[in-house]
PDB file of C-alpha atoms in Angstrom:
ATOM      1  CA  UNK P   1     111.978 104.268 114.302  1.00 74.00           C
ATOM      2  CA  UNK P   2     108.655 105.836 114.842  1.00 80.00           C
ATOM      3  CA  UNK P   3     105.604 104.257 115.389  1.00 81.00           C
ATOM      4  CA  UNK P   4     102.866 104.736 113.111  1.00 84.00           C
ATOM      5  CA  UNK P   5     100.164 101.979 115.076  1.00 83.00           C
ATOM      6  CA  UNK P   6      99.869  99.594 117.405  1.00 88.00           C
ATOM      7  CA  UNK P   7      97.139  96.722 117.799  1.00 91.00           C
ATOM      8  CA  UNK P   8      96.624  94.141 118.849  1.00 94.00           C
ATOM      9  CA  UNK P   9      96.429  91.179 117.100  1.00 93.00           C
ATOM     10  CA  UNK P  10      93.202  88.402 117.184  1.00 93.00           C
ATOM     11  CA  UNK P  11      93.353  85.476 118.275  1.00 93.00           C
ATOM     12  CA  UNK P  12      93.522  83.445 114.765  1.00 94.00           C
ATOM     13  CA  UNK P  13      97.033  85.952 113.920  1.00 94.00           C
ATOM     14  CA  UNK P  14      98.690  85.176 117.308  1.00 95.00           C
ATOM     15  CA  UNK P  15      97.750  81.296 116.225  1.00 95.00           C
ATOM     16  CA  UNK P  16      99.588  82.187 112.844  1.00 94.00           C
ATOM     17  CA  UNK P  17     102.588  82.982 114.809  1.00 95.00           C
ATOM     18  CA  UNK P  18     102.612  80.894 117.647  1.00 95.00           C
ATOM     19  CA  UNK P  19     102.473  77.703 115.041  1.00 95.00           C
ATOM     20  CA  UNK P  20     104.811  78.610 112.630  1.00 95.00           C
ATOM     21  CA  UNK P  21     107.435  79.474 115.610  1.00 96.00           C
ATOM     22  CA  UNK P  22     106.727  76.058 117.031  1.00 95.00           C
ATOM     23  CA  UNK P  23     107.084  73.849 113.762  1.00 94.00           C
ATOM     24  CA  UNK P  24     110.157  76.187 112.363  1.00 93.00           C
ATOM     25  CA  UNK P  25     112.055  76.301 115.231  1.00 95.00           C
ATOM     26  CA  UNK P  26     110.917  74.652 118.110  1.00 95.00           C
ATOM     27  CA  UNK P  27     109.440  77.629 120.722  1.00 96.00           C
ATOM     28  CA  UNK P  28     106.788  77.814 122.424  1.00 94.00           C
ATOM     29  CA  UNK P  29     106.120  80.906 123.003  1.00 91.00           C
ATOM     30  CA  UNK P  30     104.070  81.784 126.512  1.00 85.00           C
ATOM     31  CA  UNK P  31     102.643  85.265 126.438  1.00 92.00           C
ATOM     32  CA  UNK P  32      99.770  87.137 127.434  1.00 93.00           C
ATOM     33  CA  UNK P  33      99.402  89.874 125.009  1.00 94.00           C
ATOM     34  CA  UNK P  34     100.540  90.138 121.119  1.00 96.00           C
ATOM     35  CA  UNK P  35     100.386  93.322 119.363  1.00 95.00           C
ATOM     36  CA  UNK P  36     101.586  94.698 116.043  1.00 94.00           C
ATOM     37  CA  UNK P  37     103.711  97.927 115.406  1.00 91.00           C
ATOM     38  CA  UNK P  38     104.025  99.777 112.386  1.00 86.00           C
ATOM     39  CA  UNK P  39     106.553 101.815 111.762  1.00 83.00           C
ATOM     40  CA  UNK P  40     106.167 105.223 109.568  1.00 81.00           C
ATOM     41  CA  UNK P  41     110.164 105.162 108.851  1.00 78.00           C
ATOM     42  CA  UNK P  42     110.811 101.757 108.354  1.00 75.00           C
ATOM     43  CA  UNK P  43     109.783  98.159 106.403  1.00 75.00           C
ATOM     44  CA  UNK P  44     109.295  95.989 109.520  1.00 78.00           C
ATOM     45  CA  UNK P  45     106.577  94.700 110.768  1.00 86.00           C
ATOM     46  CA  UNK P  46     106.963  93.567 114.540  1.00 94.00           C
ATOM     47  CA  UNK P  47     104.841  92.137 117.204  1.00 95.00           C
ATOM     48  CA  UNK P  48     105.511  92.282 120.253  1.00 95.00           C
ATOM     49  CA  UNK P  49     104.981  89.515 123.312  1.00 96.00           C
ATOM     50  CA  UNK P  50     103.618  91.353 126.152  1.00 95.00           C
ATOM     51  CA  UNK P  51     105.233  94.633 125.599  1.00 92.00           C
ATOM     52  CA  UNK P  52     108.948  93.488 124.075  1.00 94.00           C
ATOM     53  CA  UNK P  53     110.020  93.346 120.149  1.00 95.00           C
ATOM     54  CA  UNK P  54     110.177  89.281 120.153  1.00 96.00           C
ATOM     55  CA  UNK P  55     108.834  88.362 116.905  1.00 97.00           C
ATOM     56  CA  UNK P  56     108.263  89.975 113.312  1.00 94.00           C
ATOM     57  CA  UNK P  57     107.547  88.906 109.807  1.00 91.00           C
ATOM     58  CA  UNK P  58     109.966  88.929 107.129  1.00 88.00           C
ATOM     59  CA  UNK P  59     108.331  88.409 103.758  1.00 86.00           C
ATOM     60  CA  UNK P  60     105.451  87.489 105.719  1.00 87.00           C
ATOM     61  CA  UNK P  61     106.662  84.849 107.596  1.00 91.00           C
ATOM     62  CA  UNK P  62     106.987  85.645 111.357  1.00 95.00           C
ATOM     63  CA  UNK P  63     110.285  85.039 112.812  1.00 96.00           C
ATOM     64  CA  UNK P  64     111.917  85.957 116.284  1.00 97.00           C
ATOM     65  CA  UNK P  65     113.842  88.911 116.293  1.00 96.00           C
ATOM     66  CA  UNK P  66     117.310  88.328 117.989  1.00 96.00           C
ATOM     67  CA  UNK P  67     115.887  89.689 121.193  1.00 96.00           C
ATOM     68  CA  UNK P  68     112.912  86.726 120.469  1.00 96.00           C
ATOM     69  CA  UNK P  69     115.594  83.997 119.962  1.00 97.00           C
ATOM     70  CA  UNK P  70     117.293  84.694 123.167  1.00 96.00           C
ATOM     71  CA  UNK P  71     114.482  85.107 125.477  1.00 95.00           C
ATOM     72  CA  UNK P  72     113.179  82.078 123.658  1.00 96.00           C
ATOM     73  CA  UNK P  73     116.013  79.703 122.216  1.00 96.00           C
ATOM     74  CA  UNK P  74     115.145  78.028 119.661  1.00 97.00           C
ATOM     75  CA  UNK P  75     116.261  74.196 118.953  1.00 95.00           C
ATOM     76  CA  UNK P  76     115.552  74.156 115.368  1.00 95.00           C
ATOM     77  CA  UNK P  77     117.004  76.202 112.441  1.00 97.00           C
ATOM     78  CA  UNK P  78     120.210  77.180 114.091  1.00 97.00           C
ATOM     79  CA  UNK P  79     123.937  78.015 112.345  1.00 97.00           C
ATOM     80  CA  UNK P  80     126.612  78.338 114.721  1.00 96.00           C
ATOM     81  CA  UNK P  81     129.635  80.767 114.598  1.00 96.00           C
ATOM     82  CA  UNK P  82     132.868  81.182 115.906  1.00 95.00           C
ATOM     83  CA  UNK P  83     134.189  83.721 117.847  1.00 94.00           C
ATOM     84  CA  UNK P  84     135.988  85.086 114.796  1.00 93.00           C
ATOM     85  CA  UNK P  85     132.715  85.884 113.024  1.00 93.00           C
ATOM     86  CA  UNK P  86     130.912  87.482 116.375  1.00 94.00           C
ATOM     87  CA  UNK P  87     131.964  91.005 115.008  1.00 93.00           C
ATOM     88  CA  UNK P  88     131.333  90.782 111.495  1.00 95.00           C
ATOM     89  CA  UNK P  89     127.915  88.854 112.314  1.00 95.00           C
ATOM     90  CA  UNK P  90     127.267  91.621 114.997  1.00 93.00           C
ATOM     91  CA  UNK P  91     128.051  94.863 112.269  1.00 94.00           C
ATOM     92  CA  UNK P  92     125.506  93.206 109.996  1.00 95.00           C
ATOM     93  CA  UNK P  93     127.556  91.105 107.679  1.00 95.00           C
ATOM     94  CA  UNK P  94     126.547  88.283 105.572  1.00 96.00           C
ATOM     95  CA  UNK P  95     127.672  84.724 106.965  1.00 95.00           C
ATOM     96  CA  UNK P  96     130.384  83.445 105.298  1.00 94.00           C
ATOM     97  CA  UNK P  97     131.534  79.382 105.895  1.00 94.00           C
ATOM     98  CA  UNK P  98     134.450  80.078 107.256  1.00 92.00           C
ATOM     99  CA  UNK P  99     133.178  81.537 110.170  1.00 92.00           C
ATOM    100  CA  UNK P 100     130.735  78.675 111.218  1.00 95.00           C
ATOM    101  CA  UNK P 101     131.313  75.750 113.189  1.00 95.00           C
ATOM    102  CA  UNK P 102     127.973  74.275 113.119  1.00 95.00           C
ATOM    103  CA  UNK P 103     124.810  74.314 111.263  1.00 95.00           C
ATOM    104  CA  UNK P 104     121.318  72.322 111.204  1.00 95.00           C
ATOM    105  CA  UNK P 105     120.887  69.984 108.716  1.00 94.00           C
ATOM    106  CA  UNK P 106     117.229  70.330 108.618  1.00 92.00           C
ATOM    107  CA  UNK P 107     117.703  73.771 106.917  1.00 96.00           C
ATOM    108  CA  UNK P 108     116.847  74.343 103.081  1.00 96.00           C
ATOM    109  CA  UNK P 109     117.985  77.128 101.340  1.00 96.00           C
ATOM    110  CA  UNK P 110     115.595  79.559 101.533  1.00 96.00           C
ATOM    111  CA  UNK P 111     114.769  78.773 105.268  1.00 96.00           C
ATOM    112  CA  UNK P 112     115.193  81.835 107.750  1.00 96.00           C
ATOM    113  CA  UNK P 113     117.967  81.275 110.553  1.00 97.00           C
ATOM    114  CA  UNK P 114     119.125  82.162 113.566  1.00 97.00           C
ATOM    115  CA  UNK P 115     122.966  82.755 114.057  1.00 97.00           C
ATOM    116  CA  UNK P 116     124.247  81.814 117.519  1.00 97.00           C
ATOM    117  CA  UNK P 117     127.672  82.178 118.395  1.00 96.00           C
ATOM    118  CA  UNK P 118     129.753  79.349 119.740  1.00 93.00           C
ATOM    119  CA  UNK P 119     131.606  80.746 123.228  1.00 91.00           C
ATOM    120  CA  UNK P 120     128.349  82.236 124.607  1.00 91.00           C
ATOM    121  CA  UNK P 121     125.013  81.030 123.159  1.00 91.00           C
ATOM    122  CA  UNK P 122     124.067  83.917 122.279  1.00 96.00           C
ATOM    123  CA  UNK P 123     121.839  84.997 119.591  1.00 97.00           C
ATOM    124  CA  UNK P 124     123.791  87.218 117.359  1.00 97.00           C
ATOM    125  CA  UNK P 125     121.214  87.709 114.094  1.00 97.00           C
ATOM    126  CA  UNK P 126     118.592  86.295 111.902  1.00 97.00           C
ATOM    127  CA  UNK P 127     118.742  85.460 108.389  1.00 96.00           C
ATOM    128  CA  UNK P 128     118.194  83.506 105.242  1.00 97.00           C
ATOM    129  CA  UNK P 129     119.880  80.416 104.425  1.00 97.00           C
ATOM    130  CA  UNK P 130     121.431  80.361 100.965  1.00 97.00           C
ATOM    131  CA  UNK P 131     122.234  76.603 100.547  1.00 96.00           C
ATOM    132  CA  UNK P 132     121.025  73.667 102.527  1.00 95.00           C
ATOM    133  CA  UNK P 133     122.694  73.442 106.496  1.00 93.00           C
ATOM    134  CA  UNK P 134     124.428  70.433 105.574  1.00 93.00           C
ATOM    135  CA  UNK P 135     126.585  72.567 103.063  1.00 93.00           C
ATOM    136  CA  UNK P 136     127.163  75.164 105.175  1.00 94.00           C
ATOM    137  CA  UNK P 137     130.443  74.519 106.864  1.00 90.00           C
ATOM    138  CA  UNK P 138     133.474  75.300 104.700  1.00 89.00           C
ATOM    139  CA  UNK P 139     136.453  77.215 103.545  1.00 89.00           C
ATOM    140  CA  UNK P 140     134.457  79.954 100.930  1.00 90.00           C
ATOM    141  CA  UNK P 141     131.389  81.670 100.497  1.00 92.00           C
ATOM    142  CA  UNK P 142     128.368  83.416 101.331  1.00 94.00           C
ATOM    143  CA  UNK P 143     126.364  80.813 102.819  1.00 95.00           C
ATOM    144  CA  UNK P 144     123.651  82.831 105.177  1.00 97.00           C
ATOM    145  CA  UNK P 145     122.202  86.904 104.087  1.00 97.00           C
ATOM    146  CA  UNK P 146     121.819  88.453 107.159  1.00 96.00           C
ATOM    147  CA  UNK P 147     118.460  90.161 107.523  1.00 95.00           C
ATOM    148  CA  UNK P 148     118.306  91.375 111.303  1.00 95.00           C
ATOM    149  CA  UNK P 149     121.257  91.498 113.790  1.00 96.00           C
ATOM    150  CA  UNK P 150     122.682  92.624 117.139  1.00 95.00           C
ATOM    151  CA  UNK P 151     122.655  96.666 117.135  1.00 91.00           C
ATOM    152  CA  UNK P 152     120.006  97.580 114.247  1.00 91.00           C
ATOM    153  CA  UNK P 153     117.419  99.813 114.276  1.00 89.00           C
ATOM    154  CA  UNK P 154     114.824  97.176 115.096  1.00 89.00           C
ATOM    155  CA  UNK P 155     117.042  95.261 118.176  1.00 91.00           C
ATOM    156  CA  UNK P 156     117.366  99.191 119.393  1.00 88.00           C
ATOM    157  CA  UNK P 157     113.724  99.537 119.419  1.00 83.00           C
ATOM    158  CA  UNK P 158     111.985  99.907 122.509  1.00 75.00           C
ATOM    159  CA  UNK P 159     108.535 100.746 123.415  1.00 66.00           C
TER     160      UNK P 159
END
């Protein structure tokens, strides 16, 4: 990924972020400097917390990136694999509800995620929710579209 610009962001953007992180999932985040990279080869839009790829914005909503969620876990807006589905999550794969053991059941379809897996709690991916969390666990069906994961471009990036 190449970077087309970087700037920082003012103060009223990093309040954008910081709010929405804290009401959708529960992180505070404590940084010193925010700034945005563009990318000439690619769609997302990233910020990064003094200096690392924590946070970007997905249909303009900012999100943490994987590396975001597990330097910061969050407590809200979480679906829970098992150790079946670290692979498939890992290789980009949708989630299906076989694989998960757990999910929130404040989550709407719609919401963004993040996918943790069970053994670790690690951060695997982030993605959208396709039903509500409390439908989530099952035997069939695409239940979470996986947007951002463990070995993409983006969680490859580094400044």
């Amino acid at each position: 990924m190449e970077v087309k610009s970087r700037h920082h962001l003012r103060s009223d953007e990093v309040d954008t972020i910081t709010t929405a992180l804290s009401e959708n999932l529960g992180v505070e985040l404590d940084a010193d400097s925010f700034e945005k990279v563009e990318f000439d080869d690619s769609d997302w839009d990233v910020v990064l917390v003094d200096g690392d790829p924590l946070v970007l914005y997905l249909n303009g909503e900012p999100f943490l990136t994987v590396q975001g969620a597990n330097q910061y876990p969050p407590e809200k807006h979480i679906v829970t694999v098992d150790a079946g589905a670290v692979s498939f999550v890992s290789d980009g794969a949708d989630i299906m509800r076989p694989g998960i053991t757990e999910a929130d059941d404040d989550i709407s379809e719609g919401d963004l995620v993040v996918i943790n897996e069970e053994s670790h709690g690690k951060f695997l991916a982030v993605g959208r929710a396709q039903t509500d969390g409390d439908d989530m666990v099952g035997d069939s069906g695409k239940v979470v579209k996986s947007l951002h994961h463990v070995g993409d471009d983006l969680f490859e990036f580094s400044v």
